[in-house]
Short mmCIF file of C-alpha atoms in Angstrom, two decimals:
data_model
loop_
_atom_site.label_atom_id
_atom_site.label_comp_id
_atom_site.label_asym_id
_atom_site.label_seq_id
_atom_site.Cartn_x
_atom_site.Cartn_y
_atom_site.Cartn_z
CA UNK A 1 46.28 76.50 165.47
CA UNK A 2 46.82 80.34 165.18
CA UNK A 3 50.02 82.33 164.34
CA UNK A 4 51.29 85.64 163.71
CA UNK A 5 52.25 85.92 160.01
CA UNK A 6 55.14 87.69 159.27
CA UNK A 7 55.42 90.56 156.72
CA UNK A 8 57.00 89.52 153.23
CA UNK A 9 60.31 91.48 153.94
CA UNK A 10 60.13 90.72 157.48
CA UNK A 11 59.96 87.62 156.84
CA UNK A 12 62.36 87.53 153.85
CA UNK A 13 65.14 89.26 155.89
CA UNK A 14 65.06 86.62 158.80
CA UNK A 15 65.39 83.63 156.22
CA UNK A 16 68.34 85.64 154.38
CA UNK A 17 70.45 85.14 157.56
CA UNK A 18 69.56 81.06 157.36
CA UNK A 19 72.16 78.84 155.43
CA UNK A 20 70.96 75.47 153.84
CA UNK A 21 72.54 72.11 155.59
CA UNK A 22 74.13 71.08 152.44
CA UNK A 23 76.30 67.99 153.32
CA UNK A 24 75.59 65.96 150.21
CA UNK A 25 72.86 64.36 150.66
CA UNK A 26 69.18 65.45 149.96
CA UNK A 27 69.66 68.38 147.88
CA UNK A 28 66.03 67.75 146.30
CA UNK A 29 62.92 66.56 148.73
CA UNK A 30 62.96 63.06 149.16
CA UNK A 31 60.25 60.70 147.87
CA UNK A 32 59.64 57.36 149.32
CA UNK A 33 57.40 55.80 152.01
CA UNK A 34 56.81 55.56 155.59
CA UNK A 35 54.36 53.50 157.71
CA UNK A 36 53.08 55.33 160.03
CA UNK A 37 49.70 56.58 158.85
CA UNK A 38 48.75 53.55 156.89
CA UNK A 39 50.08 51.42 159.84
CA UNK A 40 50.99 52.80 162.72
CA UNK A 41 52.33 50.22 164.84
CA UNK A 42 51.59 47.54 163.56
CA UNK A 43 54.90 47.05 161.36
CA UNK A 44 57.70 44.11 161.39
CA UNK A 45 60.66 43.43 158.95
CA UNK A 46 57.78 41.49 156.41
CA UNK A 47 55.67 44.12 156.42
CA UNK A 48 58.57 46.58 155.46
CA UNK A 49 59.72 44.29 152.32
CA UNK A 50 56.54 43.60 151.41
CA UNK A 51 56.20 47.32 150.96
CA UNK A 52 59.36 47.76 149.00
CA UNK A 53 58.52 44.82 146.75
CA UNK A 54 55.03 46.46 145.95
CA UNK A 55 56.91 50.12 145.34
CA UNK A 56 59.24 48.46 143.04
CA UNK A 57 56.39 46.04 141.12
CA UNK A 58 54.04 49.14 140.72
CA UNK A 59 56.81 51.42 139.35
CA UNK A 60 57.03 54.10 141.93
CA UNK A 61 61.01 53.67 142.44
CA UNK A 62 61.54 53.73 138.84
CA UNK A 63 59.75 57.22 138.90
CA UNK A 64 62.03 58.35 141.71
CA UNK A 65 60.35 57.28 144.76
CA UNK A 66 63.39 55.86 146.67
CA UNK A 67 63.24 55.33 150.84
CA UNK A 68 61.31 52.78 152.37
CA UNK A 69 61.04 54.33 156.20
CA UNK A 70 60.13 52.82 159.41
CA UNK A 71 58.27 54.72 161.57
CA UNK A 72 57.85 54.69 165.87
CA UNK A 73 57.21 51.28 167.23
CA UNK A 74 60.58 49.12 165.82
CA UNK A 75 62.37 48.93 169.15
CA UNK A 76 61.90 46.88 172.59
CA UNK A 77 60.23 49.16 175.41
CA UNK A 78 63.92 49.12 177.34
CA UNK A 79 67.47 49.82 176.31
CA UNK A 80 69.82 47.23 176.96
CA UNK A 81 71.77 46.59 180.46
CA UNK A 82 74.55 48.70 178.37
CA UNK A 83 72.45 51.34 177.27
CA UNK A 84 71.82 50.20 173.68
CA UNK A 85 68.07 50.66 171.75
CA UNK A 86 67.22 46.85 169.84
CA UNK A 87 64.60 46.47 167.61
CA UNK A 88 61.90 44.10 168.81
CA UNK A 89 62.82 40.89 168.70
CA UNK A 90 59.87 39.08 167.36
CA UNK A 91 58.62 41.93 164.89
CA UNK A 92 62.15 42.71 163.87
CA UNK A 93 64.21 39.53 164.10
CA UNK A 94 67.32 40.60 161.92
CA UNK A 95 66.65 44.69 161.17
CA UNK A 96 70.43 44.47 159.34
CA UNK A 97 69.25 41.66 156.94
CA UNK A 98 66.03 43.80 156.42
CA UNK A 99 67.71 46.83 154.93
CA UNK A 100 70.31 44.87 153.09
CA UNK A 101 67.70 42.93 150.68
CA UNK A 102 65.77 46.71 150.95
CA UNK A 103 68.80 48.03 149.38
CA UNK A 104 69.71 45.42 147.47
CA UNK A 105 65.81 46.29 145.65
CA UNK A 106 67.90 49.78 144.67
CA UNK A 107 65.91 51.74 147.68
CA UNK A 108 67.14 53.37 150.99
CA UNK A 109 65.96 52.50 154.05
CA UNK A 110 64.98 55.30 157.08
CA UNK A 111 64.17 54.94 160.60
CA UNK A 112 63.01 57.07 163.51
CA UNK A 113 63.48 58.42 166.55
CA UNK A 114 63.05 61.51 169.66
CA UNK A 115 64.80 64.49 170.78
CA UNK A 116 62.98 63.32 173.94
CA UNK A 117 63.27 60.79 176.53
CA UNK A 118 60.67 58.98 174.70
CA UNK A 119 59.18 58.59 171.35
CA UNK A 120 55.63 59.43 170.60
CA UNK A 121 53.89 55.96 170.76
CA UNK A 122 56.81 55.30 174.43
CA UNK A 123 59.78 53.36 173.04
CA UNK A 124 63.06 54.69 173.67
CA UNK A 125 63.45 58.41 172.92
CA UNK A 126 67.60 59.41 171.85
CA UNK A 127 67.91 61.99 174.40
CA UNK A 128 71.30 61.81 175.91
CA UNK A 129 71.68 58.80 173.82
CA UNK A 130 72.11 60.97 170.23
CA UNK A 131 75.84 59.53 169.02
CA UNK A 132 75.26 56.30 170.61
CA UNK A 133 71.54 56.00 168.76
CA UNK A 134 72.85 57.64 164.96
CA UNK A 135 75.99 54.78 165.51
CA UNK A 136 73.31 51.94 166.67
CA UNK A 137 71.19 53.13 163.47
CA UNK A 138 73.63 53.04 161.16
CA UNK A 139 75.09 49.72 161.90
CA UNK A 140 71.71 48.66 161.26
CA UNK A 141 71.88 50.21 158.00
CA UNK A 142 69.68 53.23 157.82
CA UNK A 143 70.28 56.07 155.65
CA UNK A 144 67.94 58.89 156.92
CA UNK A 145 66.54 59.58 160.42
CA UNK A 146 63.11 61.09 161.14
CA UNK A 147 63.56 62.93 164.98
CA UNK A 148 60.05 63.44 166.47
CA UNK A 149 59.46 66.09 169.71
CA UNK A 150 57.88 63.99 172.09
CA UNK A 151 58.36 63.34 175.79
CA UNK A 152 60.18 66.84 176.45
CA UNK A 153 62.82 66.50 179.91
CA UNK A 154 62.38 69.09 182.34
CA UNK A 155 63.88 72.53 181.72
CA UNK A 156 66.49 72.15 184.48
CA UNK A 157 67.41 69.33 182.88
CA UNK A 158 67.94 69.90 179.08
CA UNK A 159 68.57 73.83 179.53
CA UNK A 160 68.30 74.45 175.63
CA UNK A 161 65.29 75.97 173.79
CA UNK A 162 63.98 73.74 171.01
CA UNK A 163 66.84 74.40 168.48
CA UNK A 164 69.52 73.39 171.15
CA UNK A 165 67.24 70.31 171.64
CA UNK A 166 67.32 69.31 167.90
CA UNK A 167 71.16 70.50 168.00
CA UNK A 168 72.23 67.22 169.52
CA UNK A 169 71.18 64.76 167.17
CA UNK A 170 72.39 67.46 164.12
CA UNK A 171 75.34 67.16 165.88
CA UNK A 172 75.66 63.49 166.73
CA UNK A 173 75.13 63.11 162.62
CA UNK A 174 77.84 65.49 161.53
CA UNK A 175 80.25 63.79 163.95
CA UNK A 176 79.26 60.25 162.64
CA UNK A 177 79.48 60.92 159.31
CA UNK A 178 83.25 62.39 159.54
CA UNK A 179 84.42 59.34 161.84
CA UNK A 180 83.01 56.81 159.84
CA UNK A 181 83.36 57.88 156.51
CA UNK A 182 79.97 56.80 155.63
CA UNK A 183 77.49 59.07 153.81
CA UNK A 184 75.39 61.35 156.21
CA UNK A 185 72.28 60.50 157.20
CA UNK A 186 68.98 62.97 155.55
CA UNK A 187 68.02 64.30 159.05
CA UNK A 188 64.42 64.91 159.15
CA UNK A 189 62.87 67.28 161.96
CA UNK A 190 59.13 66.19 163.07
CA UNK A 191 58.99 69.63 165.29
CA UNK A 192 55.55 71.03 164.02
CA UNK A 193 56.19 74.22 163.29
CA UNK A 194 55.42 75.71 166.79
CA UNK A 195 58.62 77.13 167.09
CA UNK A 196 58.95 79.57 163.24
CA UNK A 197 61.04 76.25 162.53
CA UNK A 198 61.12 77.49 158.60
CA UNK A 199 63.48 79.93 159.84
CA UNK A 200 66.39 77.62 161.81
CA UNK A 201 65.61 74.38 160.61
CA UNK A 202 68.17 74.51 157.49
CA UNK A 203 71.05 74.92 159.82
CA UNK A 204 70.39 71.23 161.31
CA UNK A 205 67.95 69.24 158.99
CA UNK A 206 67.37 68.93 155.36
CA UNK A 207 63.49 68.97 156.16
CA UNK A 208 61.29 70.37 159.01
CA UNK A 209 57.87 69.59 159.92
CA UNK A 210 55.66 73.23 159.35
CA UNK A 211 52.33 71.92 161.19
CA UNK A 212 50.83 69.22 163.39
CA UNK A 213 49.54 65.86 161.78
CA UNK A 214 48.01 65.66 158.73
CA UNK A 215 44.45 63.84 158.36
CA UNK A 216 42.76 62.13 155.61
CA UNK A 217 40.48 64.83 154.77
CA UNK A 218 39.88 68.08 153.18
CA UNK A 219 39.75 70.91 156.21
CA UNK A 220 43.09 69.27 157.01
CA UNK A 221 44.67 69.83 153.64
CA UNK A 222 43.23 73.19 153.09
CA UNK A 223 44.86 74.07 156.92
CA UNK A 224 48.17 72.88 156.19
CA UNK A 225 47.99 74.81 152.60
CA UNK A 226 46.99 77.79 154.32
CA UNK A 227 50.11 77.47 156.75
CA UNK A 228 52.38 76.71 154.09
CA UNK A 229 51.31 80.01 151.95
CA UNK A 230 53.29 82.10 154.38
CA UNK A 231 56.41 80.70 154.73
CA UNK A 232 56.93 78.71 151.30
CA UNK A 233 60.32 81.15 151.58
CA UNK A 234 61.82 78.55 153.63
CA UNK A 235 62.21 76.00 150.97
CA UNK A 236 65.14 75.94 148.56
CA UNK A 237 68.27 73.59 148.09
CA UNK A 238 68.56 71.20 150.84
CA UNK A 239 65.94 72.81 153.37
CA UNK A 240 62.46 72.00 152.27
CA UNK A 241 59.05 72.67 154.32
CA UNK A 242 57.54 69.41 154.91
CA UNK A 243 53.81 69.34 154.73
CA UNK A 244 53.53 65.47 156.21
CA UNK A 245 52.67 62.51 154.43
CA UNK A 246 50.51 61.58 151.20
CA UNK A 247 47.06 60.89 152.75
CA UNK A 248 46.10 59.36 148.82
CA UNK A 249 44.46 56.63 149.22
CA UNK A 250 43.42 56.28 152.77
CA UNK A 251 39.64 57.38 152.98
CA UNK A 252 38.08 61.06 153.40
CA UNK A 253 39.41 62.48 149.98
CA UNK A 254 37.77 62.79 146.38
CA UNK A 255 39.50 61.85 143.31
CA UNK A 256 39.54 65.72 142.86
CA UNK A 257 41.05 66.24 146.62
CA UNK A 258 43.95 63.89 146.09
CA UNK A 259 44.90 65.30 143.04
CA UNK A 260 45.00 68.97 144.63
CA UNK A 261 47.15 67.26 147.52
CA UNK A 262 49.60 65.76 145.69
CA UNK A 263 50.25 69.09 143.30
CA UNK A 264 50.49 71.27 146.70
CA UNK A 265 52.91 69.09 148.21
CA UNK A 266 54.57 68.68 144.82
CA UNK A 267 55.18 71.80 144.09
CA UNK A 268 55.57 73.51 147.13
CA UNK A 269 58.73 71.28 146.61
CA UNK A 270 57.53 69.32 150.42
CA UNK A 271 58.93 66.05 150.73
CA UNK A 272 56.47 63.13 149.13
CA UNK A 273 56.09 60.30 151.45
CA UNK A 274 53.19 57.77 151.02
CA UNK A 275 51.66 56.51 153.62
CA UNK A 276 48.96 54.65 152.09
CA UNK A 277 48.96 50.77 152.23
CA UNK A 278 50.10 49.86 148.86
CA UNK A 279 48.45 46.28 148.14
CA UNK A 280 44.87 48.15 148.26
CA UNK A 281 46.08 50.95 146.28
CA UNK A 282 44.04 51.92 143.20
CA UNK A 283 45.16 52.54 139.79
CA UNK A 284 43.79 56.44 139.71
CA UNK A 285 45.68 56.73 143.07
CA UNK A 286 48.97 55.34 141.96
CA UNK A 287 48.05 57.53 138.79
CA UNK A 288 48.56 60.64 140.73
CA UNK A 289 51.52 59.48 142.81
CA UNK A 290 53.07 58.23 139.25
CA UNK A 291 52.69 61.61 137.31
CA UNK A 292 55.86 62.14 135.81
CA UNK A 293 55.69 65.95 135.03
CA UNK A 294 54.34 67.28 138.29
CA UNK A 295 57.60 64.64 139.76
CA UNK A 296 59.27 66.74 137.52
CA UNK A 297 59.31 70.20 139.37
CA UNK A 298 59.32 68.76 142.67
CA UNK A 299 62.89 67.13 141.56
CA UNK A 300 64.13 70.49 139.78
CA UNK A 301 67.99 70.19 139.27
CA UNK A 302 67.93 73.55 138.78
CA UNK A 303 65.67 75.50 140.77
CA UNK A 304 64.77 74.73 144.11
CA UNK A 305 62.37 77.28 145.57
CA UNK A 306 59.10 76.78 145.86
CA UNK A 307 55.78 78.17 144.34
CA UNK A 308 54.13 80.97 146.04
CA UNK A 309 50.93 83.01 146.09
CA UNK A 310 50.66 85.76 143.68
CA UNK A 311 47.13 86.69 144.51
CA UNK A 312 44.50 84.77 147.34
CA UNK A 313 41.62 84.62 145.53
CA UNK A 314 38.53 84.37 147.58
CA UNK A 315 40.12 86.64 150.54
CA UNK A 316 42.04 89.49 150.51
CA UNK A 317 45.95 88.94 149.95
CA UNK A 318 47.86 88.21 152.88
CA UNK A 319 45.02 86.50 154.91
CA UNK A 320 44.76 83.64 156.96
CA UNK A 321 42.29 81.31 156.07
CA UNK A 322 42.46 77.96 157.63
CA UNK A 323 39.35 76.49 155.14
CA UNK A 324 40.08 78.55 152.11
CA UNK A 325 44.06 79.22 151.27
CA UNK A 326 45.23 80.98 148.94
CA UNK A 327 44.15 79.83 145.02
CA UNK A 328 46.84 81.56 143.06
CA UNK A 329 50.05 80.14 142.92
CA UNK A 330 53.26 80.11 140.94
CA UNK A 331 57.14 79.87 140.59
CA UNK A 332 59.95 78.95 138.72
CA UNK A 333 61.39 76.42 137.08
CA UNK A 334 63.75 75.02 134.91
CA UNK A 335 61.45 74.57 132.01
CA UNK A 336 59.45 77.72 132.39
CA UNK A 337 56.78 79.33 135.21
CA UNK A 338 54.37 77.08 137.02
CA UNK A 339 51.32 77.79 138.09
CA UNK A 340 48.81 76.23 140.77
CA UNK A 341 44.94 77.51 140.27
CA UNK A 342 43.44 75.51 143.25
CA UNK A 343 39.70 75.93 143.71
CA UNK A 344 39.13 75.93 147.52
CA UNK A 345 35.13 76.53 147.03
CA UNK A 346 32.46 73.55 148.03
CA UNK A 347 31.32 74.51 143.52
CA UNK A 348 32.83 74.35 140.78
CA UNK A 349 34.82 77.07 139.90
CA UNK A 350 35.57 79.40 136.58
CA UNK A 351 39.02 80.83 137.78
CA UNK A 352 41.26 83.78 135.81
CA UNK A 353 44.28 85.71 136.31
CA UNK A 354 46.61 88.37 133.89
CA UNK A 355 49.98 86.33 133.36
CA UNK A 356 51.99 89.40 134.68
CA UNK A 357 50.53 88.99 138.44
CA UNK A 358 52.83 86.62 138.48
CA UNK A 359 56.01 87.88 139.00
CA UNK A 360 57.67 85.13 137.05
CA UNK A 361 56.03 86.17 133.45
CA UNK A 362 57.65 88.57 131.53
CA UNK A 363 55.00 91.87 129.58
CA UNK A 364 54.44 92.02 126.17
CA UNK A 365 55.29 88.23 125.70
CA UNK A 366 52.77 85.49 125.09
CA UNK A 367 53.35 82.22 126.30
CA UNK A 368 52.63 77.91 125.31
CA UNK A 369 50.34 76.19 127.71
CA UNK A 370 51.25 72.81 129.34
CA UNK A 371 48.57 71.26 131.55
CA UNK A 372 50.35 68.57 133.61
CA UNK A 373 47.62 66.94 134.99
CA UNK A 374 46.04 66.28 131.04
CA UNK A 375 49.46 66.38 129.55
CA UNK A 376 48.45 67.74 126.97
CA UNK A 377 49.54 71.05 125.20
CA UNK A 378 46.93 73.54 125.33
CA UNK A 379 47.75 76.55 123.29
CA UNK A 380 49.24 79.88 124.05
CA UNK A 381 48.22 82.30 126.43
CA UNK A 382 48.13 85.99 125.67
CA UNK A 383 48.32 88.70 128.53
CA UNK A 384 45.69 86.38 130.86
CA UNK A 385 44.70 82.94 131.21
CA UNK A 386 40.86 80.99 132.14
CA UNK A 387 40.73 77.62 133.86
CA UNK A 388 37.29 77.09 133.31
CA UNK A 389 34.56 74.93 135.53
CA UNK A 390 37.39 73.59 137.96
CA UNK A 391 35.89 71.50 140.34
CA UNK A 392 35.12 71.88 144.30
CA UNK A 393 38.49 71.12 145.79
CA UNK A 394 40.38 70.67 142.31
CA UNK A 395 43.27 71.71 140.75
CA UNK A 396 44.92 72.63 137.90
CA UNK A 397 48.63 72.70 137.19
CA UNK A 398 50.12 74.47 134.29
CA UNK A 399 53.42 74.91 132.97
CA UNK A 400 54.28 78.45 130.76
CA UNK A 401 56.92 78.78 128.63
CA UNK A 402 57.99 81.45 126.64
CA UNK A 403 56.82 81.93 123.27
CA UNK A 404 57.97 85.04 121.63
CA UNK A 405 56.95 88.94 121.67
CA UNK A 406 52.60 88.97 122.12
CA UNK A 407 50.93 90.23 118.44
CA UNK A 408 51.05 93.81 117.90
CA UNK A 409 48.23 95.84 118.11
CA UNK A 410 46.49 94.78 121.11
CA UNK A 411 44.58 97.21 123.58
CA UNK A 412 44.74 98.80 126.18
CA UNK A 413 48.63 98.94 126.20
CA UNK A 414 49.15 97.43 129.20
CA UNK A 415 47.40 94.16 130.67
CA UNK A 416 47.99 95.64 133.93
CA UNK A 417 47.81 99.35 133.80
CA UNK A 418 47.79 100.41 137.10
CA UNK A 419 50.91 102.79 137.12
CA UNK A 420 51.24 101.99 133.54
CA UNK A 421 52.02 105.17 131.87
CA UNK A 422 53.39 106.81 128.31
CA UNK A 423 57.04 108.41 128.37
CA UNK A 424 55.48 111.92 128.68
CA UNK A 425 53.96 110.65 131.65
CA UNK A 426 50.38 109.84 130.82
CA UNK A 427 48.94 107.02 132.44
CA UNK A 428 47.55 104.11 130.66
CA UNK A 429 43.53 103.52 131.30
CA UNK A 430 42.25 99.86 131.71
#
């Protein structure tokens, strides 16, 4: 996949002009499941309680993991003789009794659909269908609708570009939702990014696909980091960047390459869906998905942006490198600054970095050191900070909180001297 990366202000400028779809409902990134990578299509209704028995038995609701989502496949091949989309009739006997005892569990339930005349996998796509589909979906008792891009009618048919295509359904949902009187649905857009949908998707969706599918592997991770790196501006309240599903689990990943997947995604504040098949899940998998403070930042009451790049690491700043992304991350949060050190190398890595690169950390202060993946409390840092002997592919995941003025005394005056200077104007050396 290649792009044109836009420059920070550029870039900064065109997302300015963007207001979040703020209707209520998914003000955080949602965490929950969905079938499709661990199943495909082979789903039906037992399948799908199965699934929300085993989320609820192994603790993942209780740690905020709370949709249980169908993905493509649910429906008959044909609409009825009045135009209607049914679920298959053999996989999906009674979809309505499905998602009541789903809810009933404490869970929502999603489903999904097209902006085209088909779905990806052929069923019945919602286009020209998009109030008659959100009603149909509803009264089956979904709460949140994943829209896919397949099966694209003919220009001289649609005549919109590709927001005008997603407008519809946006549409179709805000009208629902006032004539019912019924909560609105979490509209999620499966576009992949080839339209710069970081920049319109807030006006429609409360999450937007930034890249094609995600595979269970490493090159496919560090591609979909690499994306993300230049547009994690998009994500805030209500509009999040959505990397694709949890691949934990599924084959193709270390211990050390899930645990890096699951802290990008977590804290670039994407969406968490797992789409691993839970009744062969193991306990240092569900270990990861389970870890209570990286959860924490993702679900940030109070600050919603994402963490960004302060430096690249292996490559110059600013560059595009689909095998080795950026290594330097941080951002805010409630509880301090976090920071991402991921070690793209094939080694083991010794990585450092002077607290002030991040733009988040204030001079002249030293700071405690939380490590969230050993949850344990690891210090205080003064003016720079070494993660040493990461491994290939690892991660590390701190949280920094203030912890008073840094001893007196130290030298050189600044940790970062370059335009550092004296108030007569003499410039501080390194």
């Amino acid at each position: 996949m290649s792009f044109k990366v836009l420059g920070g202000v550029a870039l900064a400028s065109l997302l300015a002009s963007v207001t979040a779809l703020d209707n209520g409902v998914a003000r955080l990134p949602v965490l929950g499941y969905n079938t499709w990578n661990a199943y495909q299509c082979n789903i039906d209704q037992d399948l799908m309680l199965t699934t929300a028995k085993l989320m609820k038995s192994l603790g993942l609701l209780e740690v905020g993991y709370h949709y249980v989502n169908i993905d493509d496949c649910y429906a008959e091949k044909n609409r009825t003789a009045s135009g209607d989309i049914i679920p298959d009739k053999i996989r999906f006997p009674n979809i309505k009794a499905m998602t009541d005892e789903i809810h009933a569990m404490g869970f929502k339930t999603g489903i999904y659909s097209d902006s085209g005349w088909f779905t990806c996998a052929g069923y019945p796509g919602s286009f020209q269908n998009e109030l008659r589909d959100a009603t149909t979906f509803q009264n089956w008792g979904f709460d949140y609708l994943k829209y896919d891009n397949c099966y694209i009618p003919y220009d001289d048919i649609i005549r919109q570009g590709i927001v005008g295509k997603y407008q519809r359904m946006a549409d179709a949902l805000a009208t629902l939702a006032k004539t019912s009187g019924k909560p609105p649905f979490v509209f999620s857009l499966c576009e992949w990014g080839w339209s710069q949908v970081w920049l319109w998707g807030k006006n429609f969706g409360h999450s937007w696909r930034v890249t094609g599918d995600i595979a269970p592997e490493w090159n496919s991770l560090a591609a979909i980091i690499n994306f993300n790196s230049f547009i994690t501006q998009g994500t805030d309240f209500s509009g999040h960047n959505d990397m694709d599903m949890l691949q934990l689990g599924n084959g193709g990943l270390t211990f050390e390459e899930a645990k890096s997947h699951f802290t990008a995604w977590a804290l670039n504040k994407s969406p968490l869906l797992i789409g691993t098949n839970l009744s062969a899940i193991t306990s240092d998998i569900l270990g990861i998905l389970k870890n209570t403070e990286i959860l924490a930042i993702n679900q940030d009451p109070v600050v919603g942006q994402s963490i960004s790049p302060f430096r690249w690491g292996l490559n110059p700043d600013w560059t595009s490198n689909s095998s080795f992304p950026a290594q330097y991350w941080s951002g805010p949060s409630q509880n301090g600054t976090v920071f991402m050190l991921l070690n793209t190398l094939n080694e083991p890595s010794t990585m450092f970095f002077n607290l002030t690169e991040s733009p988040w950390i204030r001079a002249g202060r030293q700071y405690s050191v939380r490590d969230l993946w050993t949850h344990t409390n690891n210090g205080t840092a003064v003016r720079n900070f070494t993660a040493h002997n990461v491994p290939p592919h690892g991660v590390v995941a701190l949280l920094l909180k203030d912890a008073g003025d840094e001893p007196s005394g130290i030298f050189p005056a600044c940790s970062v001297w370059f335009q550092c200077a004296d108030k007569n104007g003499t410039h501080v050396g390194g």
